[in-house]
XYZ file of C-alpha atoms in Angstrom:
672
model
C -9.238 30.306 -5.931
C -12.791 30.252 -7.254
C -14.849 27.043 -5.568
C -17.984 25.461 -6.781
C -20.988 26.951 -4.871
C -22.496 23.424 -4.698
C -19.217 21.585 -3.787
C -17.093 22.245 -0.844
C -13.606 21.272 0.103
C -12.937 19.629 -3.389
C -15.752 17.306 -2.985
C -16.544 17.590 -6.536
C -14.612 20.050 -8.398
C -12.163 23.017 -7.852
C -10.780 25.083 -10.638
C -6.896 24.681 -11.213
C -4.910 26.750 -9.041
C -1.806 27.832 -11.107
C -0.012 28.690 -8.041
C 0.567 25.252 -7.114
C 2.738 24.506 -10.638
C 6.288 23.766 -10.316
C 9.280 24.059 -12.863
C 11.233 21.010 -11.433
C 11.925 17.740 -13.186
C 12.816 16.031 -10.163
C 10.508 13.986 -7.848
C 10.890 17.034 -5.381
C 8.433 19.886 -4.386
C 10.026 23.457 -4.963
C 7.902 26.603 -4.404
C 6.562 27.460 -7.941
C 5.947 30.940 -9.530
C 2.406 32.301 -8.846
C 1.863 34.683 -11.570
C 0.792 32.111 -14.293
C -2.310 32.656 -16.283
C -4.119 29.896 -18.000
C -3.860 31.729 -21.281
C -0.144 31.520 -21.174
C 0.402 28.376 -19.585
C 0.373 24.469 -20.715
C 1.947 25.419 -24.129
C 5.345 23.954 -23.769
C 7.106 20.779 -22.665
C 8.197 22.301 -19.629
C 4.648 23.462 -18.478
C 3.671 19.865 -19.094
C 6.562 18.526 -17.052
C 5.878 21.167 -14.123
C 1.978 20.429 -13.925
C 2.237 16.661 -13.960
C 5.055 16.299 -11.740
C 3.103 18.519 -8.936
C 0.476 15.893 -8.929
C 2.976 13.057 -7.885
C 3.057 14.625 -4.391
C 2.457 18.257 -2.742
C 3.065 20.079 0.366
C -0.644 19.941 1.174
C -0.474 16.086 1.712
C -2.868 15.570 -1.165
C -1.033 13.283 -3.229
C -1.438 10.333 -5.776
C 1.609 8.254 -5.489
C 2.048 7.201 -1.779
C 5.450 7.631 -0.487
C 6.057 10.110 2.248
C 5.160 13.603 3.221
C 8.338 15.540 2.292
C 7.820 17.587 5.500
C 8.141 14.625 7.634
C 5.218 12.163 7.319
C 5.493 8.511 7.888
C 4.056 7.475 4.387
C 4.385 4.177 2.607
C 6.629 2.113 5.024
C 3.905 2.274 7.668
C 0.606 1.511 5.404
C 1.007 -2.176 6.608
C 0.462 -1.290 10.181
C -2.667 -2.617 11.476
C -2.612 -5.928 9.679
C -1.463 -9.296 10.356
C 2.121 -8.150 9.011
C 2.914 -5.122 11.602
C 1.373 -3.202 13.973
C 1.893 -0.736 16.922
C 0.118 -0.245 20.255
C -2.601 1.396 18.688
C -4.283 -0.078 15.624
C -7.335 1.077 13.176
C -10.872 1.106 14.432
C -11.897 -1.131 11.454
C -11.007 -3.811 13.674
C -13.551 -2.941 16.206
C -17.103 -3.013 14.519
C -19.125 -0.165 15.710
C -16.308 2.221 16.269
C -15.673 3.122 12.516
C -18.589 5.303 11.874
C -20.080 7.456 8.914
C -18.474 10.887 8.742
C -20.259 14.062 8.498
C -17.881 15.559 6.211
C -14.797 14.911 3.903
C -13.944 11.064 3.354
C -12.785 9.421 0.183
C -15.725 10.984 -1.785
C -13.607 13.480 -3.425
C -12.302 14.961 -6.871
C -9.465 17.400 -6.151
C -6.815 15.535 -8.155
C -9.153 13.927 -10.740
C -10.229 17.801 -11.578
C -6.813 18.857 -11.835
C -5.882 15.980 -14.387
C -9.095 16.667 -16.077
C -8.111 20.295 -16.636
C -4.866 19.184 -18.027
C -5.840 16.584 -20.295
C -8.922 18.426 -21.917
C -6.509 21.660 -22.100
C -3.576 19.914 -23.377
C -5.132 17.195 -25.895
C -6.472 19.875 -28.334
C -3.480 21.630 -28.478
C -1.327 18.570 -29.084
C -3.579 17.334 -31.748
C -3.229 20.624 -33.504
C 0.460 20.903 -33.205
C 0.445 23.778 -31.054
C 2.565 22.539 -28.118
C 6.408 23.559 -28.435
C 9.205 21.195 -27.306
C 10.346 17.836 -27.994
C 7.607 16.020 -29.345
C 8.440 12.507 -27.546
C 8.581 14.455 -24.395
C 5.477 16.073 -24.736
C 3.854 12.698 -25.355
C 5.397 11.416 -22.427
C 3.819 14.096 -20.066
C 0.571 13.471 -21.542
C 1.022 9.777 -20.832
C 1.922 10.845 -17.189
C -1.314 12.642 -16.733
C -3.211 9.531 -17.864
C -1.341 7.217 -15.420
C -1.999 9.912 -12.693
C -5.456 10.046 -13.338
C -5.668 6.116 -13.361
C -3.884 5.824 -10.127
C -6.282 8.485 -8.562
C -9.142 6.437 -9.754
C -7.660 3.105 -8.406
C -7.748 4.807 -4.897
C -11.592 5.435 -5.265
C -11.975 1.863 -6.524
C -10.015 0.567 -3.274
C -12.045 2.817 -1.000
C -15.308 3.037 -2.593
C -15.972 0.501 -5.168
C -18.480 2.122 -7.502
C -17.638 5.366 -8.347
C -18.474 8.433 -10.983
C -16.346 8.459 -13.956
C -15.690 11.962 -14.780
C -13.120 12.849 -17.645
C -13.785 16.586 -17.870
C -14.201 19.627 -15.628
C -17.781 20.080 -14.302
C -19.661 23.312 -14.842
C -20.643 25.087 -11.526
C -24.356 24.303 -11.473
C -26.718 21.865 -9.689
C -27.812 19.838 -12.784
C -23.910 19.055 -13.626
C -23.403 18.050 -10.013
C -26.230 15.453 -10.179
C -25.308 13.680 -13.217
C -21.690 13.708 -12.227
C -22.686 12.234 -8.732
C -23.989 9.006 -10.723
C -21.829 5.798 -9.577
C -20.533 3.547 -12.024
C -20.402 -0.198 -11.485
C -17.064 -0.988 -9.793
C -15.788 -2.943 -12.792
C -16.580 -0.138 -15.186
C -14.310 1.915 -12.994
C -11.559 -0.546 -13.209
C -12.085 -0.779 -17.109
C -11.866 3.103 -17.394
C -8.664 2.866 -15.370
C -6.899 0.316 -17.700
C -8.141 2.393 -20.693
C -6.367 5.207 -19.121
C -3.392 3.163 -18.616
C -3.435 1.688 -22.096
C -3.634 5.490 -23.590
C -0.473 6.014 -21.319
C 1.443 3.102 -22.448
C 0.950 4.177 -26.104
C 2.418 7.809 -25.173
C 5.097 7.024 -22.531
C 9.004 6.583 -22.842
C 10.768 3.554 -21.799
C 12.781 5.789 -19.479
C 11.894 9.128 -18.354
C 12.914 12.325 -20.136
C 14.912 13.152 -16.968
C 16.713 10.068 -17.455
C 15.760 9.011 -13.811
C 12.703 6.743 -12.577
C 11.704 9.525 -10.291
C 9.163 9.925 -12.871
C 6.622 7.683 -14.513
C 7.938 5.396 -17.282
C 6.047 2.759 -19.575
C 6.961 -0.100 -17.467
C 5.536 1.573 -14.398
C 2.067 1.899 -16.331
C 2.267 -1.819 -17.285
C 3.037 -2.572 -13.518
C 0.168 -0.538 -12.214
C -2.065 -1.795 -14.925
C -1.654 -5.374 -13.707
C -2.066 -4.291 -9.942
C -5.464 -2.802 -11.004
C -6.523 -5.629 -13.244
C -5.670 -8.318 -10.460
C -7.358 -6.378 -7.642
C -10.488 -6.117 -9.551
C -10.544 -9.573 -10.727
C -9.883 -11.008 -7.275
C -12.400 -8.662 -5.630
C -15.034 -9.891 -8.021
C -14.450 -13.359 -7.369
C -14.201 -13.371 -3.606
C -16.981 -10.899 -3.212
C -19.076 -12.700 -5.970
C -22.837 -12.723 -5.039
C -22.672 -10.081 -2.061
C -23.786 -6.555 -2.216
C -20.143 -5.461 -2.708
C -20.365 -6.306 -6.423
C -22.528 -5.159 -9.029
C -25.971 -7.341 -9.661
C -24.931 -9.356 -6.327
C -27.633 -9.818 -3.524
C -28.396 -6.221 -2.097
C -25.925 -4.359 -4.514
C -27.342 -0.609 -3.654
C -26.578 0.240 -7.356
C -29.563 -1.451 -8.471
C -31.814 0.708 -6.615
C -30.916 3.856 -8.817
C -32.492 4.027 -11.966
C -29.143 5.057 -13.907
C -27.963 1.346 -12.819
C -30.961 -0.475 -13.447
C -30.862 -3.743 -15.396
C -27.262 -3.580 -15.573
C -25.313 -5.966 -17.806
C -21.590 -6.765 -17.848
C -19.646 -5.850 -20.644
C -18.361 -9.475 -21.053
C -21.592 -11.015 -20.557
C -21.291 -12.141 -16.728
C -19.161 -11.520 -13.575
C -17.128 -14.796 -14.441
C -16.639 -13.211 -17.625
C -15.311 -10.120 -16.067
C -13.012 -11.884 -13.737
C -11.387 -13.901 -16.712
C -11.056 -10.457 -18.581
C -9.466 -8.697 -15.587
C -7.108 -11.956 -14.798
C -5.991 -12.030 -18.455
C -5.083 -8.349 -18.432
C -3.236 -8.759 -15.078
C -1.033 -11.458 -16.630
C -0.480 -9.769 -20.157
C 0.593 -6.396 -18.622
C 2.657 -8.093 -15.794
C 4.722 -10.228 -18.406
C 5.653 -7.053 -19.875
C 7.486 -5.952 -16.782
C 8.722 -9.365 -15.440
C 10.271 -10.644 -19.070
C 12.170 -7.323 -19.195
C 13.291 -6.377 -15.814
C 15.541 -8.628 -13.534
C 15.693 -8.586 -9.897
C 18.352 -6.911 -7.842
C 20.901 -9.557 -6.514
C 21.131 -10.595 -2.970
C 24.740 -10.847 -1.655
C 23.480 -12.883 1.502
C 25.504 -10.345 3.524
C 24.327 -8.677 6.554
C 26.692 -5.315 6.799
C 28.192 -4.684 9.971
C 30.755 -2.018 8.814
C 31.715 -0.050 6.073
C 34.523 -2.505 4.868
C 31.977 -5.255 4.513
C 30.916 -6.184 1.043
C 27.716 -4.644 -0.192
C 24.337 -6.219 -0.430
C 22.173 -4.555 -3.347
C 19.029 -6.107 -2.196
C 19.241 -4.295 1.073
C 20.613 -1.045 0.059
C 17.811 -0.836 -2.848
C 15.985 0.371 0.152
C 18.659 1.940 2.226
C 20.423 4.413 -0.329
C 20.018 8.203 -1.493
C 20.169 7.379 -4.868
C 18.267 4.680 -6.796
C 19.570 5.032 -10.207
C 21.395 1.978 -10.582
C 18.397 -0.303 -9.294
C 16.461 -1.300 -12.426
C 13.971 -3.278 -10.248
C 12.722 0.072 -8.702
C 10.268 1.470 -11.444
C 9.611 4.648 -9.238
C 11.336 6.145 -6.492
C 11.212 9.347 -4.298
C 14.266 11.462 -4.043
C 14.987 13.972 -1.280
C 17.319 16.979 -0.713
C 18.044 18.338 2.458
C 19.170 21.730 1.044
C 15.390 22.326 -0.294
C 14.127 21.018 3.040
C 12.833 17.943 1.512
C 13.234 15.013 3.961
C 11.560 12.073 5.461
C 11.460 10.474 8.897
C 11.387 6.658 8.583
C 14.895 6.218 9.700
C 14.404 8.244 12.534
C 11.002 6.526 13.387
C 12.479 3.117 13.103
C 15.855 3.820 14.879
C 14.085 4.547 18.178
C 11.106 1.978 17.277
C 8.333 4.384 17.893
C 6.273 1.471 19.110
C 6.060 -0.269 15.660
C 7.128 -3.888 14.635
C 6.483 -7.106 12.774
C 3.874 -9.455 14.292
C 4.834 -12.909 15.550
C 2.231 -14.130 13.221
C 4.410 -12.558 10.223
C 7.629 -13.813 11.509
C 6.339 -17.404 12.008
C 4.959 -17.544 8.594
C 8.383 -16.903 6.788
C 9.834 -19.891 5.535
C 13.091 -21.575 6.353
C 15.934 -21.335 3.779
C 15.239 -25.100 2.891
C 11.897 -24.054 1.875
C 10.067 -25.847 4.682
C 7.422 -23.910 7.165
C 8.823 -23.743 10.668
C 6.463 -26.438 11.918
C 7.657 -29.048 9.209
C 9.590 -32.157 10.133
C 13.134 -31.590 9.546
C 12.938 -27.543 8.954
C 15.734 -26.949 11.242
C 13.716 -24.150 13.189
C 15.704 -23.135 16.169
C 12.623 -21.752 18.186
C 11.876 -18.319 19.322
C 13.255 -17.953 22.930
C 15.314 -15.470 21.745
C 15.039 -13.032 18.695
C 18.216 -14.111 17.210
C 17.102 -17.453 17.174
C 14.122 -16.839 14.742
C 16.562 -15.464 11.961
C 18.657 -18.900 12.057
C 18.488 -20.685 8.694
C 15.610 -18.540 7.620
C 14.483 -16.741 4.460
C 16.824 -14.027 3.756
C 14.177 -11.489 3.691
C 13.703 -12.027 7.381
C 17.434 -11.984 7.906
C 17.819 -8.665 6.300
C 14.745 -6.766 6.905
C 14.312 -7.533 10.657
C 16.736 -6.326 13.217
C 18.199 -8.583 15.938
C 20.402 -8.221 18.993
C 24.082 -7.876 18.073
C 23.595 -6.391 14.778
C 25.100 -2.718 14.106
C 22.403 -0.203 13.688
C 24.580 2.277 11.634
C 28.329 2.845 10.733
C 28.380 5.862 8.688
C 28.775 9.524 9.815
C 29.344 8.297 13.340
C 30.262 11.076 15.814
C 34.054 11.294 16.272
C 35.399 8.882 18.805
C 32.294 6.874 18.762
C 31.737 2.957 17.874
C 28.686 1.850 16.134
C 25.875 1.333 18.119
C 24.488 -2.178 18.222
C 21.093 -3.834 18.925
C 20.639 -4.533 22.440
C 20.516 -7.996 24.274
C 16.686 -7.919 24.160
C 14.568 -5.637 22.355
C 13.309 -2.240 23.993
C 9.729 -3.133 24.780
C 9.377 -1.500 27.936
C 10.331 2.403 27.037
C 8.100 5.512 26.246
C 6.210 5.333 23.041
C 8.942 6.785 20.967
C 11.818 4.679 22.242
C 9.927 1.459 22.277
C 10.206 -1.435 19.770
C 6.529 -2.388 19.740
C 6.276 -6.002 19.398
C 9.869 -6.763 19.829
C 10.301 -8.014 16.191
C 11.767 -4.659 14.932
C 11.668 -3.616 11.422
C 14.975 -2.735 9.329
C 13.600 -2.792 5.699
C 14.511 0.983 4.597
C 16.854 1.820 7.299
C 19.999 3.630 6.048
C 23.713 2.716 7.218
C 23.927 6.610 8.024
C 23.941 7.472 11.814
C 22.748 10.893 10.910
C 19.622 9.811 9.016
C 18.710 7.790 11.845
C 19.626 9.349 15.008
C 19.003 13.116 14.124
C 15.645 14.710 13.180
C 15.375 16.359 9.945
C 18.683 14.604 8.172
C 16.744 11.533 6.506
C 17.289 11.772 2.846
C 17.097 7.835 2.027
C 15.022 7.440 -1.266
C 11.822 5.656 -0.884
C 10.914 2.898 -3.222
C 7.615 3.429 -4.664
C 6.941 0.560 -6.917
C 9.304 -2.502 -7.708
C 9.161 -4.651 -10.764
C 9.181 -7.678 -8.492
C 5.388 -7.210 -7.860
C 4.722 -7.835 -11.498
C 6.424 -11.440 -11.039
C 3.949 -11.796 -8.068
C 0.869 -10.523 -9.950
C 1.644 -12.777 -12.858
C 2.043 -15.699 -10.812
C -1.326 -15.065 -8.476
C -3.390 -14.080 -11.956
C -2.024 -17.279 -13.719
C -3.254 -19.633 -10.986
C -6.637 -17.889 -10.495
C -7.259 -18.223 -13.902
C -6.128 -21.527 -14.890
C -5.828 -23.511 -11.495
C -2.015 -24.122 -12.383
C 1.183 -22.259 -12.962
C 2.376 -22.188 -16.449
C 6.233 -21.856 -17.347
C 6.767 -18.322 -16.848
C 4.800 -18.365 -13.619
C 7.196 -20.890 -12.462
C 10.334 -19.265 -13.635
C 9.165 -15.910 -11.959
C 8.564 -17.849 -8.698
C 11.827 -19.549 -8.616
C 13.629 -16.320 -9.420
C 11.986 -14.661 -6.349
C 12.862 -17.541 -4.064
C 16.365 -17.712 -5.357
C 17.059 -13.980 -4.617
C 15.413 -14.435 -1.190
C 17.813 -17.445 -0.554
C 15.156 -20.050 -0.121
C 15.116 -23.246 -1.944
C 13.749 -22.827 -5.217
C 11.538 -25.961 -5.243
C 8.359 -24.254 -4.427
C 6.533 -27.746 -4.604
C 8.477 -29.038 -1.910
C 7.099 -26.043 0.353
C 3.570 -26.648 -1.120
C 3.652 -30.468 0.086
C 4.862 -29.500 3.545
C 2.011 -26.670 3.964
C -0.317 -27.489 6.636
C -3.296 -25.048 6.090
C -4.596 -25.595 9.679
C -1.269 -24.302 10.969
C -1.240 -21.445 8.404
C -4.622 -20.444 9.630
C -3.514 -19.566 12.717
C -1.159 -16.918 11.825
C -2.136 -15.535 8.400
C -5.084 -14.019 7.284
C -4.270 -14.614 3.740
C -4.744 -18.195 4.464
C -8.621 -17.533 4.018
C -11.168 -16.028 1.529
C -14.711 -15.796 2.564
C -14.108 -17.534 5.653
C -13.014 -20.536 3.983
C -9.046 -21.767 3.738
C -7.668 -21.546 0.336
C -5.470 -24.479 -1.187
C -1.860 -24.809 -0.416
C -0.614 -23.548 -3.702
C -2.732 -20.146 -3.893
C -1.770 -19.789 -0.219
C 1.904 -20.026 -1.020
C 1.596 -17.635 -3.666
C -0.161 -15.102 -1.097
C 2.716 -15.949 1.144
C 5.380 -15.264 -1.210
C 3.637 -11.844 -1.820
C 3.337 -11.094 1.775
C 6.925 -11.669 2.665
C 8.374 -10.074 -0.397
C 6.406 -6.937 -0.248
C 6.138 -6.511 3.732
C 6.277 -2.967 4.763
C 5.649 -1.731 1.151
C 1.783 -0.921 1.817
C 0.340 -3.360 -0.297
C -1.094 -5.846 2.541
C -4.432 -4.294 3.279
C -5.072 -3.939 -0.343
C -4.532 -7.653 -0.412
C -6.552 -8.488 2.439
C -9.723 -6.693 1.138
C -9.504 -8.263 -2.613
C -9.062 -11.805 -1.070
C -11.968 -11.106 1.195
C -9.695 -12.409 3.985
C -10.868 -10.971 6.999
C -14.466 -12.533 7.342
C -12.885 -15.128 9.763
C -11.451 -12.721 12.399
C -12.991 -13.363 15.848
C -11.030 -11.867 18.782
C -7.901 -12.383 16.848
C -4.928 -11.593 19.215
C -2.018 -9.828 17.782
C 1.248 -10.969 19.227
C 5.026 -10.276 19.437
C 8.003 -11.828 20.783
C 8.149 -14.597 23.422
C 8.630 -12.446 26.289
C 7.753 -14.954 28.840
C 10.212 -17.371 27.956
C 14.173 -17.409 28.863
C 14.082 -13.670 27.906
C 12.332 -12.771 30.878
C 15.355 -13.397 33.211
C 17.182 -10.931 31.175
C 14.480 -8.247 31.429
C 14.199 -9.020 35.049
C 12.348 -6.304 37.086
C 11.682 -4.375 33.943
C 8.535 -6.474 33.183
C 5.752 -4.706 34.818
C 2.057 -6.060 34.388
C -1.045 -6.156 36.501
C -0.655 -2.815 37.673
C -3.639 -1.087 39.173
C -2.554 2.072 37.147
C -2.543 0.567 33.890
C 0.017 3.050 32.409
C 2.614 1.650 34.396
C 2.274 -1.870 32.882
C 5.315 -2.538 30.335
C 3.837 -5.874 29.105
C 0.683 -8.289 28.812
C 0.000 -10.801 31.654
C 1.827 -14.025 31.244
C -1.507 -15.928 32.083
C -2.696 -14.566 28.514
C 0.323 -16.028 26.361
C 4.001 -16.528 26.609
C 4.163 -13.852 23.926
C 3.740 -10.248 24.044
C 0.074 -9.354 23.399
C 0.686 -5.804 22.440
C -3.015 -4.763 22.694
C -3.735 -6.370 26.073
C -0.790 -4.461 28.048
C -3.383 -2.004 29.071
C -7.438 -2.860 29.448
C -8.000 0.698 28.018
C -7.639 -0.241 24.541
C -10.206 -0.902 21.985
C -8.506 -3.864 20.540
C -8.134 -5.557 24.192
C -10.500 -8.293 23.087
C -8.672 -8.955 19.622
C -9.408 -7.997 16.244
C -12.922 -8.462 14.791
C -14.389 -7.325 11.275
C -17.657 -6.967 9.748
C -18.680 -7.044 5.831
C -19.432 -3.529 5.578
C -15.860 -2.391 6.397
C -14.534 -3.677 3.175
C -15.493 -0.582 1.788
C -15.410 3.086 3.320
C -18.518 4.843 3.858
C -19.408 7.889 1.982
C -19.713 10.919 4.380
C -23.274 12.136 5.096
C -22.762 15.688 3.528
C -22.203 14.440 0.134
C -25.857 12.965 0.014
C -27.222 16.408 1.085
C -25.210 18.400 -1.074
C -26.134 16.505 -4.198
C -29.799 16.049 -3.355
C -32.330 18.226 -5.458
C -33.575 20.030 -2.663
C -30.175 20.128 -0.955
C -31.885 18.788 2.261
C -33.207 15.224 1.564
C -30.134 12.616 1.470
C -32.576 9.919 0.267
C -33.265 11.592 -2.953
C -29.596 11.772 -3.785
C -28.127 10.223 -7.175
C -25.346 8.868 -4.788
C -25.922 5.636 -2.913
C -24.427 4.534 0.326
C -22.066 1.755 0.510
C -23.499 -1.540 1.783
C -24.056 -1.753 5.375
C -23.696 1.974 5.882
C -26.242 4.495 6.563
C -26.820 7.903 5.331
C -26.779 9.372 8.697
C -23.265 10.881 9.981
C -21.724 9.276 13.111
C -23.470 6.207 12.690
C -21.591 2.639 12.465
C -22.808 -0.031 10.022
C -26.271 -1.418 10.316
C -26.318 -4.664 12.269
C -22.548 -4.964 12.993
């Protein structure tokens, strides 16, 4: 494969590798033919279908839609780790200012997928417009629409990580002048507008149902959902980071120092106009989904055996085939005969050190709609794990494991009985066989014992996008725009709560909410270091609980600017130093001179398991902290050097570094 002389490792542009193309219409990767030439390719419906499906995910782990690595990676369901929702005994260096440093090479500043999609569009669009493509014309249009969605979503990843970013719509010639021009960063709101434009083009081309008949491929409703996500993200980012260096024309915005961004004017005239524009876009696109797709039902049953009635809400995350779940707008299929499996069930069967935080569990409402601290809530306390699920929101009941519950009841070894959760969580095993916080995750777990207990057997489908997010996006955008909830927002909120088995009267919850109590456990109670109002907070709470373990939490926290207030924040798990300590007995070890022998944290620190204070040899022992620079990723040092006119002076590069970060590799933010 030919690579640009100036650009290394896909930094800016690599020519299309036709060896990566597949001929499969499923959401799988199959070894493709390697003898295709550009002159004979991308002329037929099947060519287009094969090219775009390969951009969903490939074996090199360079993918656009986050699901799981088909060869066994953890994927989407662990993307909420290192937040206030879930954790393991490690974390992420973004919560230890000074440890996250500018990379020397690589990083988020890359254009590989963008190049591949630009190649597709600049090749296919002229052929489509001249009527030269063969096959079903509606399907041809659909696959072109897929390419627009894929490019939009790839750009959304850049927006989240880097903010301002070059907008490149064609493949780039192999010369230095082209590189310099292509490296010029556009203001982040312009990038967001470009993404919405691509999605609008996609919506005009896409079918309601993909040509293969399954939602394992992109559809028109999915494009609307993604559009609502992008628009809400940018609106709230601009609102809560307004005035800072992290938004165009904010104080210290580095883009202003580059001539190509000098005297920047917002398309709508002001940053407030941009916020309003994006909120309106979020509402209108979310409504297209929410008004047309109903939520999967919750039978309010926790299945313990194959003879128990089904619960579609739980099984939406635990089945091999999601064709019957209209709420799922895109899902990932697996096939063991092709060697395409995932590992989530095996990870969570043993625990692998992961779990919900106490902060998350305590923030879930009672089924009567009251917070656990409210008078008359009926909360049973947390002396035992099973107690915390009594009379709670069904999302906690269904998607968190508790003692006595059956792990799996399908494909059990002959002559064996179903395994059940132990009397107390396993928090004292090796890392693989440990349940982390003690609050163990159940979302996505199959009833099939083979998928849980046997490596390489898990073909449980992965939910990539759900329509309920559109309900949540509309609610939040409506309140952010108007300061109140219109009839549609109220209808959507009631539908979510009714499915969750929670009193549908959200005003009852709002009235009972004590923001000082919520501030102790939920980062989303804050924006820019200030508590938000109880209505907005409860909209955020609804989102947190509904979408837990689906990879959106960190995205939400950065757009809300919800981590300014972190100051030695301690993540906790179960109440280990309560009545459960007698059941554990001498299994609970702490204060050992050899820290590797400790199984729990010292009771002098807290009655609750301090998962990062078991060993002092831990970056997070003193708690989580955050610095403003961490809201955006740094750009690696090599990119400034490569794009500088003389190839040596990073300060002369057309690229500018993100606020707080330096141009030099292996350096932390300035003044962290």
